[in-house]
C-alpha positions as protocol buffer text, in pm:
chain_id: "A"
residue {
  index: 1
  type: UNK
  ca { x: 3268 y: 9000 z: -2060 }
}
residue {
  index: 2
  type: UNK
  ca { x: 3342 y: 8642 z: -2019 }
}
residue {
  index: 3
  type: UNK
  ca { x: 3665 y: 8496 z: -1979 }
}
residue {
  index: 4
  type: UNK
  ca { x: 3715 y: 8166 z: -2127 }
}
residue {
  index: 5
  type: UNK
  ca { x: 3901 y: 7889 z: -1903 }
}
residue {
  index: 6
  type: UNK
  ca { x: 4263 y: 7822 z: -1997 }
}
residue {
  index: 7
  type: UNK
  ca { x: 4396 y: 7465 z: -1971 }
}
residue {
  index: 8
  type: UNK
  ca { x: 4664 y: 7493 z: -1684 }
}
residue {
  index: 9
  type: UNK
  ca { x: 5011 y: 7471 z: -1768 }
}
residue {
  index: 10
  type: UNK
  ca { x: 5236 y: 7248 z: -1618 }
}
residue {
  index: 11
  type: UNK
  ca { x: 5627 y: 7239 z: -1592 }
}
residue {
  index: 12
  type: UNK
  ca { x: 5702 y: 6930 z: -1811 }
}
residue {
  index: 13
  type: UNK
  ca { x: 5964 y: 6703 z: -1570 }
}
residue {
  index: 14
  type: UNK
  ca { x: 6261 y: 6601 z: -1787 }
}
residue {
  index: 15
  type: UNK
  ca { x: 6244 y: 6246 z: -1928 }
}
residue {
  index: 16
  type: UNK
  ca { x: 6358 y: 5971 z: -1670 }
}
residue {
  index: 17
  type: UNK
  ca { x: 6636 y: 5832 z: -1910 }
}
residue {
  index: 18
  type: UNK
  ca { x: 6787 y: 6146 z: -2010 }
}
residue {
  index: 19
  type: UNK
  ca { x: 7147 y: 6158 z: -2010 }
}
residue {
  index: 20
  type: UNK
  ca { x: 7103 y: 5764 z: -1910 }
}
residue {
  index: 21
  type: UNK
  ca { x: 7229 y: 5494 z: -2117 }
}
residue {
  index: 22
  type: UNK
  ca { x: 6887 y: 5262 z: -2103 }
}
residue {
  index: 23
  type: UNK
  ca { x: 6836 y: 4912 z: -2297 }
}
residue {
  index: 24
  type: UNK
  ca { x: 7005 y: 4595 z: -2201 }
}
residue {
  index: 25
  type: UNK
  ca { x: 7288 y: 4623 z: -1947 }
}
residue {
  index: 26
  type: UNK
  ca { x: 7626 y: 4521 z: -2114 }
}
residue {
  index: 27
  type: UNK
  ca { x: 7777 y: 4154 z: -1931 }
}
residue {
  index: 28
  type: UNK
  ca { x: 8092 y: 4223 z: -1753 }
}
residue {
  index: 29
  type: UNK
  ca { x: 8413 y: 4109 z: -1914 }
}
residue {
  index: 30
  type: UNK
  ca { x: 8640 y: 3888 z: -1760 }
}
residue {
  index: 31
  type: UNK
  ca { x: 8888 y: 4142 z: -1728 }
}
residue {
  index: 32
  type: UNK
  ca { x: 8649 y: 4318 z: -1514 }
}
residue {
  index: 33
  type: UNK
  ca { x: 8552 y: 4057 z: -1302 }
}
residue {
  index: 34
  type: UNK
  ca { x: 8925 y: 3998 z: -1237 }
}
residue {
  index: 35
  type: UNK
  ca { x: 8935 y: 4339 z: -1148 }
}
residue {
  index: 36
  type: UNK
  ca { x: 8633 y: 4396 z: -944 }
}
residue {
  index: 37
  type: UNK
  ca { x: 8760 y: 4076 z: -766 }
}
residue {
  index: 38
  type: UNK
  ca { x: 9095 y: 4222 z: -663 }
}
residue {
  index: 39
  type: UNK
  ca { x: 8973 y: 4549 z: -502 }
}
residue {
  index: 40
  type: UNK
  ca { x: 8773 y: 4341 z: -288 }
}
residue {
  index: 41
  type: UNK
  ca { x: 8989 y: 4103 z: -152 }
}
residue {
  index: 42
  type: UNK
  ca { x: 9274 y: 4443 z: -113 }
}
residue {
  index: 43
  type: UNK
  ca { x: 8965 y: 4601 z: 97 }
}
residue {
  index: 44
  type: UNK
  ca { x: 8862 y: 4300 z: 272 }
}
residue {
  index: 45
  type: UNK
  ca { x: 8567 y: 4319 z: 221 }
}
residue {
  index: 46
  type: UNK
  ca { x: 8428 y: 3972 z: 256 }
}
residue {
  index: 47
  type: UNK
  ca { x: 8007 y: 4005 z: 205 }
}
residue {
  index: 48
  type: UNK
  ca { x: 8102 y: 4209 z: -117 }
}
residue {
  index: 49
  type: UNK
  ca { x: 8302 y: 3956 z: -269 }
}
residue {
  index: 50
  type: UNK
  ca { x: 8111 y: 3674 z: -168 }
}
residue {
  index: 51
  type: UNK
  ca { x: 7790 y: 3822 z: -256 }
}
residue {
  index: 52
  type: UNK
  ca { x: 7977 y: 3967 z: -604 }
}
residue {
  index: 53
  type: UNK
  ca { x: 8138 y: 3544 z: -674 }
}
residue {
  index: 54
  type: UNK
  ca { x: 7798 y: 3431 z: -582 }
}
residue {
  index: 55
  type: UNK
  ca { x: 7617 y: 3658 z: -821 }
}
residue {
  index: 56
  type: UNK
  ca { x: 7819 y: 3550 z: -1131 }
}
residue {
  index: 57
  type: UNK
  ca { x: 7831 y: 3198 z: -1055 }
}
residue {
  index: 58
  type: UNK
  ca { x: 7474 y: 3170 z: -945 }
}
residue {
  index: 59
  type: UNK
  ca { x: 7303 y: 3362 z: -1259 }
}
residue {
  index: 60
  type: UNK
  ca { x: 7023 y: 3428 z: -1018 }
}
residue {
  index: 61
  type: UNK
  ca { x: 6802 y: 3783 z: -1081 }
}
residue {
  index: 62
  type: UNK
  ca { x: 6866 y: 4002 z: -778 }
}
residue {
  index: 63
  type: UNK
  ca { x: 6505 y: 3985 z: -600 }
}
residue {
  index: 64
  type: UNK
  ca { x: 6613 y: 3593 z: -577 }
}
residue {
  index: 65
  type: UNK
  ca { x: 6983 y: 3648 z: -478 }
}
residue {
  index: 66
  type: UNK
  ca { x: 6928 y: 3879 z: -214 }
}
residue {
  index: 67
  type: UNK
  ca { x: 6676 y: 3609 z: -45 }
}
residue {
  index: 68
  type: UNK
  ca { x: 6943 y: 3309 z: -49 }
}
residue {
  index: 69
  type: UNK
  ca { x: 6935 y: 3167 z: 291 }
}
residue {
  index: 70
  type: UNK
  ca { x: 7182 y: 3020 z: 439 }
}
residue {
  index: 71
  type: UNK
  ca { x: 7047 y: 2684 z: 459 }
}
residue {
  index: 72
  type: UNK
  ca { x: 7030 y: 2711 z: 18 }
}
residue {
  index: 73
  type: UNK
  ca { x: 7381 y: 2699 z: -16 }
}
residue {
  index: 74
  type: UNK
  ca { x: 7531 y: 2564 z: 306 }
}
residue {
  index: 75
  type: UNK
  ca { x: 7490 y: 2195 z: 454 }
}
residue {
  index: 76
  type: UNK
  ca { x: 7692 y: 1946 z: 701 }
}
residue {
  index: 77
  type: UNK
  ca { x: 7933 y: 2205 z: 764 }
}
residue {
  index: 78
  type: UNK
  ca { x: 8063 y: 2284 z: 369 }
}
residue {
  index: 79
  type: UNK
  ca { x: 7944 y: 2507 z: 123 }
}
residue {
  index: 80
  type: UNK
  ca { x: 7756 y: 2308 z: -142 }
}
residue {
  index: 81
  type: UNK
  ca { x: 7916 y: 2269 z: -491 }
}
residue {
  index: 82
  type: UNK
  ca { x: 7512 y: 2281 z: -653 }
}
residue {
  index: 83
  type: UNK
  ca { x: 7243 y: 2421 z: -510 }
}
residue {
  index: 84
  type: UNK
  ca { x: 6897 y: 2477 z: -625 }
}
residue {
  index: 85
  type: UNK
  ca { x: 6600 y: 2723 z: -586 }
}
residue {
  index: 86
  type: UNK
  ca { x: 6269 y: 2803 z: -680 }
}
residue {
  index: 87
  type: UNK
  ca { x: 6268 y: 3132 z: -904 }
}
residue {
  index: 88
  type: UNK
  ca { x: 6033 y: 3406 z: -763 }
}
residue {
  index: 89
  type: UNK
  ca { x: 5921 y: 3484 z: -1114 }
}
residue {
  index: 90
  type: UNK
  ca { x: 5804 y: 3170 z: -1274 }
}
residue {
  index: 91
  type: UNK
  ca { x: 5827 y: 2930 z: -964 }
}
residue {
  index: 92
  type: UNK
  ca { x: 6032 y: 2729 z: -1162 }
}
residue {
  index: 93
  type: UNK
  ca { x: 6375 y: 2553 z: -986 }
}
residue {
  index: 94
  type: UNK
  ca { x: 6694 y: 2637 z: -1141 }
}
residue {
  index: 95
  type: UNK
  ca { x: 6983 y: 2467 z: -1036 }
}
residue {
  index: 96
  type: UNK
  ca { x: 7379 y: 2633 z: -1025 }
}
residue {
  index: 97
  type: UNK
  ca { x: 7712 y: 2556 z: -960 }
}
residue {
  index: 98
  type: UNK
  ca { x: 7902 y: 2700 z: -682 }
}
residue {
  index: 99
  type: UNK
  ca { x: 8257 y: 2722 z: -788 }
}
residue {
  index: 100
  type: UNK
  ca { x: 8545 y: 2638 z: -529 }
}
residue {
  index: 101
  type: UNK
  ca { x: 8691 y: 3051 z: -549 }
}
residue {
  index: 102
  type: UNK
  ca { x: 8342 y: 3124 z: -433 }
}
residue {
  index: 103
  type: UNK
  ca { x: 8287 y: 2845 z: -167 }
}
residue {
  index: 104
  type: UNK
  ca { x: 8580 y: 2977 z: 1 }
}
residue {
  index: 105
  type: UNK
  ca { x: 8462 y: 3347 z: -15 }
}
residue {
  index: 106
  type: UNK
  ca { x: 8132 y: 3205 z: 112 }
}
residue {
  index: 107
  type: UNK
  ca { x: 8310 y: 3063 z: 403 }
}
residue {
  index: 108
  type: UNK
  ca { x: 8507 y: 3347 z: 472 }
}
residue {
  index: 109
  type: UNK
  ca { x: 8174 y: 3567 z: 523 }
}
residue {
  index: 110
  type: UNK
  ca { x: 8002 y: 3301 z: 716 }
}
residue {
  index: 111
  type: UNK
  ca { x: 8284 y: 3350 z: 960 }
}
residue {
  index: 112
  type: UNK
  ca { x: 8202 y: 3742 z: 1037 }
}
residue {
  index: 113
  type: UNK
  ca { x: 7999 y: 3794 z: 1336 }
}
residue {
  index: 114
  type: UNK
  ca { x: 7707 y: 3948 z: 1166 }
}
residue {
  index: 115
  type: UNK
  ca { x: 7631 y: 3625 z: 999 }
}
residue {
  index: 116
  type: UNK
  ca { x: 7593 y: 3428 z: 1344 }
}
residue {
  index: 117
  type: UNK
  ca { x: 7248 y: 3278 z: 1428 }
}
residue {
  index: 118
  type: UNK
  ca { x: 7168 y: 3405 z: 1095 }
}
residue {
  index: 119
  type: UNK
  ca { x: 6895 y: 3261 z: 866 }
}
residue {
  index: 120
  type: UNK
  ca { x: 6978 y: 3492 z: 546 }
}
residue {
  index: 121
  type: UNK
  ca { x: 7320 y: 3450 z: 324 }
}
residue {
  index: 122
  type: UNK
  ca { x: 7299 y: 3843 z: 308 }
}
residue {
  index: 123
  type: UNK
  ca { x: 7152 y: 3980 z: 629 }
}
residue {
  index: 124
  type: UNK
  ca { x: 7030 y: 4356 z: 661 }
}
residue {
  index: 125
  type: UNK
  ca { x: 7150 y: 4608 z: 840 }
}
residue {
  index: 126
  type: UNK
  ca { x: 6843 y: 4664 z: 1005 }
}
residue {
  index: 127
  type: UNK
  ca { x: 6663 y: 4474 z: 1246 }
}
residue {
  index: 128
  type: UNK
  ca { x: 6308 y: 4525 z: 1049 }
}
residue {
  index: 129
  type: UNK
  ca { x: 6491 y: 4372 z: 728 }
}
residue {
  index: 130
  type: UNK
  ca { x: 6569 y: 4020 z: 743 }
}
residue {
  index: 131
  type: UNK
  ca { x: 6781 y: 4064 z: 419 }
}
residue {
  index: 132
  type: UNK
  ca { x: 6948 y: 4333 z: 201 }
}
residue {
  index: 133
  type: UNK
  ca { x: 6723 y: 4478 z: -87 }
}
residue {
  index: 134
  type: UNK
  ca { x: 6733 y: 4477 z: -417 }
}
residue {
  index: 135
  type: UNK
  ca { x: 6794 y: 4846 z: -439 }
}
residue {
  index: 136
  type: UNK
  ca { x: 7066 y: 4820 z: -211 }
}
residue {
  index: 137
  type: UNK
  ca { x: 7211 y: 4562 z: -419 }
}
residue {
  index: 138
  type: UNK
  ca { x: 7207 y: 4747 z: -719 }
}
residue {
  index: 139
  type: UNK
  ca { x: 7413 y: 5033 z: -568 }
}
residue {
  index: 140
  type: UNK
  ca { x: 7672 y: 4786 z: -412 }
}
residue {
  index: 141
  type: UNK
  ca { x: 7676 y: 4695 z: -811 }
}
residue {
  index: 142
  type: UNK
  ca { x: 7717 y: 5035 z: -917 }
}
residue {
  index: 143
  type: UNK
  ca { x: 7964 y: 5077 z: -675 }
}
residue {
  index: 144
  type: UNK
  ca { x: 8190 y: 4779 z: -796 }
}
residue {
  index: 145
  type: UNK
  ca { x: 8174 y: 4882 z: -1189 }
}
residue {
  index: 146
  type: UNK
  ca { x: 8264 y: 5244 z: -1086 }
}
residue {
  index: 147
  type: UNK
  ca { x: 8544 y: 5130 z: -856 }
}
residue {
  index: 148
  type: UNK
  ca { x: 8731 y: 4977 z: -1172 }
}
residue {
  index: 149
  type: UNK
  ca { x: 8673 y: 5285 z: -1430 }
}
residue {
  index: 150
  type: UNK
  ca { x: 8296 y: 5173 z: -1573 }
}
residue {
  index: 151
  type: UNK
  ca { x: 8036 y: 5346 z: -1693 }
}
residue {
  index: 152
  type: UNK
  ca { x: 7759 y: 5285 z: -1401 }
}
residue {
  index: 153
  type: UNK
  ca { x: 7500 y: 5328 z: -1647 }
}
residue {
  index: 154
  type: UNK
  ca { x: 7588 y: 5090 z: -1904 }
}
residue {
  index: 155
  type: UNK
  ca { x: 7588 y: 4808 z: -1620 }
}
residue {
  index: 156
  type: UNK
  ca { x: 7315 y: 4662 z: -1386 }
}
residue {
  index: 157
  type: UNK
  ca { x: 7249 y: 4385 z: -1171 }
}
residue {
  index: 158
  type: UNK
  ca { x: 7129 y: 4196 z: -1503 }
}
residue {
  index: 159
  type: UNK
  ca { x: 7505 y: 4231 z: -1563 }
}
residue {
  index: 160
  type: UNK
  ca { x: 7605 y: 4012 z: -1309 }
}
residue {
  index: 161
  type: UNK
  ca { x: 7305 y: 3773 z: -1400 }
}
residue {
  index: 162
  type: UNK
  ca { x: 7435 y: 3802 z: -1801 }
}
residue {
  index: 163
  type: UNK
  ca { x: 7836 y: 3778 z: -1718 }
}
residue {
  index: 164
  type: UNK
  ca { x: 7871 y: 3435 z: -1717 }
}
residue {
  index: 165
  type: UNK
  ca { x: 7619 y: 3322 z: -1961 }
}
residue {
  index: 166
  type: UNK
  ca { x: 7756 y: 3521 z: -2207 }
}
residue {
  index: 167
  type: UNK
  ca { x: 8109 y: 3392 z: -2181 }
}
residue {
  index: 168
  type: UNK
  ca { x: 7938 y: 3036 z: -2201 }
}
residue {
  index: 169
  type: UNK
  ca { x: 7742 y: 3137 z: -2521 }
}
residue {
  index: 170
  type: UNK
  ca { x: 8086 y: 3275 z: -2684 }
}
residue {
  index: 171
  type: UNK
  ca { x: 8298 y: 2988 z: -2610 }
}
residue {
  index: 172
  type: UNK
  ca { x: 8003 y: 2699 z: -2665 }
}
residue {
  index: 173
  type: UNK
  ca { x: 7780 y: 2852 z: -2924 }
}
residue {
  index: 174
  type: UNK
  ca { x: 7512 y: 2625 z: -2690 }
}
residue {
  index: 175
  type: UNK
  ca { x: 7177 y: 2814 z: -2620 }
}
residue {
  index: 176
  type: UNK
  ca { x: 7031 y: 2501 z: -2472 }
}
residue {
  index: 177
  type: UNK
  ca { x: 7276 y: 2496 z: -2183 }
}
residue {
  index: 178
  type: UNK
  ca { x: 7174 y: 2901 z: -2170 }
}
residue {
  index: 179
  type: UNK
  ca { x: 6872 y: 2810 z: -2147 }
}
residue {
  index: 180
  type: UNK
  ca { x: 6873 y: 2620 z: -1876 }
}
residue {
  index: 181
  type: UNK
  ca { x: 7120 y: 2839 z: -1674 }
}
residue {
  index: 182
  type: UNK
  ca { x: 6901 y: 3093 z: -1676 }
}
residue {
  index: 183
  type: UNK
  ca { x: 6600 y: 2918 z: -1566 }
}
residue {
  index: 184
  type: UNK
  ca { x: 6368 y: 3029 z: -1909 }
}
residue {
  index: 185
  type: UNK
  ca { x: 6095 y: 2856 z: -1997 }
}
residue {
  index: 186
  type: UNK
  ca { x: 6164 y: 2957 z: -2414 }
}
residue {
  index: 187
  type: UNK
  ca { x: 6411 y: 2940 z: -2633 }
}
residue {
  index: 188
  type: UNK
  ca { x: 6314 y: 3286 z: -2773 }
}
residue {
  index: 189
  type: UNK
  ca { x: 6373 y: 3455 z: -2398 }
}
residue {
  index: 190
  type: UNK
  ca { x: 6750 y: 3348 z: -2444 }
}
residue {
  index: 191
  type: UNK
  ca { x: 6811 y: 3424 z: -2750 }
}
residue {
  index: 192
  type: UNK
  ca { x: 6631 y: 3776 z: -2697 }
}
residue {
  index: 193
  type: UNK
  ca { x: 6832 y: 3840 z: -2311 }
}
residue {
  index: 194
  type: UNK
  ca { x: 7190 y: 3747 z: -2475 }
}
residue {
  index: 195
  type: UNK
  ca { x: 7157 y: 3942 z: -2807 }
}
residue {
  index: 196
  type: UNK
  ca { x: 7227 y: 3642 z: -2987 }
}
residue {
  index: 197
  type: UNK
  ca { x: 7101 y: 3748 z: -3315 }
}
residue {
  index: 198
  type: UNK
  ca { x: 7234 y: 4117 z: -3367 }
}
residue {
  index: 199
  type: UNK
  ca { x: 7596 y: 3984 z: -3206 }
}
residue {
  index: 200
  type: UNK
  ca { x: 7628 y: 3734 z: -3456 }
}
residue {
  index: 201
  type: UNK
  ca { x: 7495 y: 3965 z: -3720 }
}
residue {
  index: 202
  type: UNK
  ca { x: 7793 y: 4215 z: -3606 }
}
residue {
  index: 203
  type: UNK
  ca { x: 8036 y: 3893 z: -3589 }
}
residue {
  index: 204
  type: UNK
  ca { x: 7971 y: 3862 z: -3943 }
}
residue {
  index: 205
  type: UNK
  ca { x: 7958 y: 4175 z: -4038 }
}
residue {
  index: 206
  type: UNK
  ca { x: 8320 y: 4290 z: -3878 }
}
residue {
  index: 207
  type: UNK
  ca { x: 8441 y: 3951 z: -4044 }
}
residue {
  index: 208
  type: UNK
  ca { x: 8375 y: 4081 z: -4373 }
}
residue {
  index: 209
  type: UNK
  ca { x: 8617 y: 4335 z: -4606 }
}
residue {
  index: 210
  type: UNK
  ca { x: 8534 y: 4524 z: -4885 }
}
């Protein structure tokens, strides 16, 4: 008697995003940068808060911020108020403001012996990584939204990248300045990475009584 061949059962692994809140990371508030800001400075904890300034002022995606060298954002002795870089993902330039809060937190960390002789704005830890990563990154950003109360998983290092922007886009109502912020080549990217169209739907929407 033949036995016929059974397809082999496998444990089925649990889905990646369960219990996660996945989609588009929220911006941070400016309440929470305020916040985030504070602990910092309290802790003294000068590559965090120059790295966290840097990140909101700079709009930057994290696999570019973490590669800042020192030479992008620092010349004849002073912190630059603009700099400029080319964007790993569409080798396109984008240029950013470097506001004076975060040119003297940049200063501050270029003063710490670790940054000495150093070609990297972030330097790793180890002697086989010339800079931190962008995993390591995004728990130093998980780390910061949980130290004020956040949900971690609502947040991201697209946060940082969105904070800003979004505030502009509020205030302004200018996608063109967006735009160019955040280094996109089309309009349609912008309006797709800020939620433009639903938030304005919502606006609308709460604006209305019945």
């Amino acid at each position: 008697m033949t036995i016929a061949n059974l397809p082999a059962i496998r444990a089925r692994r649990p889905a990646w995003n369960k219990g996660r809140i996945v989609g588009q990371k929220r911006p941070l508030l400016p309440k929470h940068v305020w916040a985030i800001r504070v602990r910092l400075e309290i802790a003294e904890n000068h590559r965090d808060l120059a790295l966290f300034n840097l990140a909101i002022d700079s709009k930057l995606r994290g696999c570019d911020l973490v590669k800042l060298k020192v030479a992008d954002v620092f010349a004849a002795g002073q912190v630059k108020e603009r700099a400029s870089i080319i964007q790993s993902k569409t080798q396109k330039p984008v240029r950013f403001e470097i506001t004076e809060g975060t040119r003297k937190s940049l200063l501050r960390w270029m003063d710490e012996p670790l940054m000495i002789g150093s070609e990297f704005l972030w330097p790793g830890r180890f002697h086989e990584r010339q800079h931190i990563s962008t995993r390591q990154y995004a728990r130093l950003v998980r780390d910061w939204v949980k130290s004020i109360g956040l949900e971690p998983s609502a947040y991201g290092t697209h946060s940082m990248r969105r904070t800003k922007v979004a505030q502009i886009y509020r205030k302004t109502g200018n996608l063109r300045a967006v735009q160019l912020l955040l280094g996109h080549t089309k309009m349609d990217s912008t309006v797709r990475y800020l939620g433009v169209e639903l938030e304005d739907a919502l606006a609308i929407a709460e604006s209305v009584e019945i």
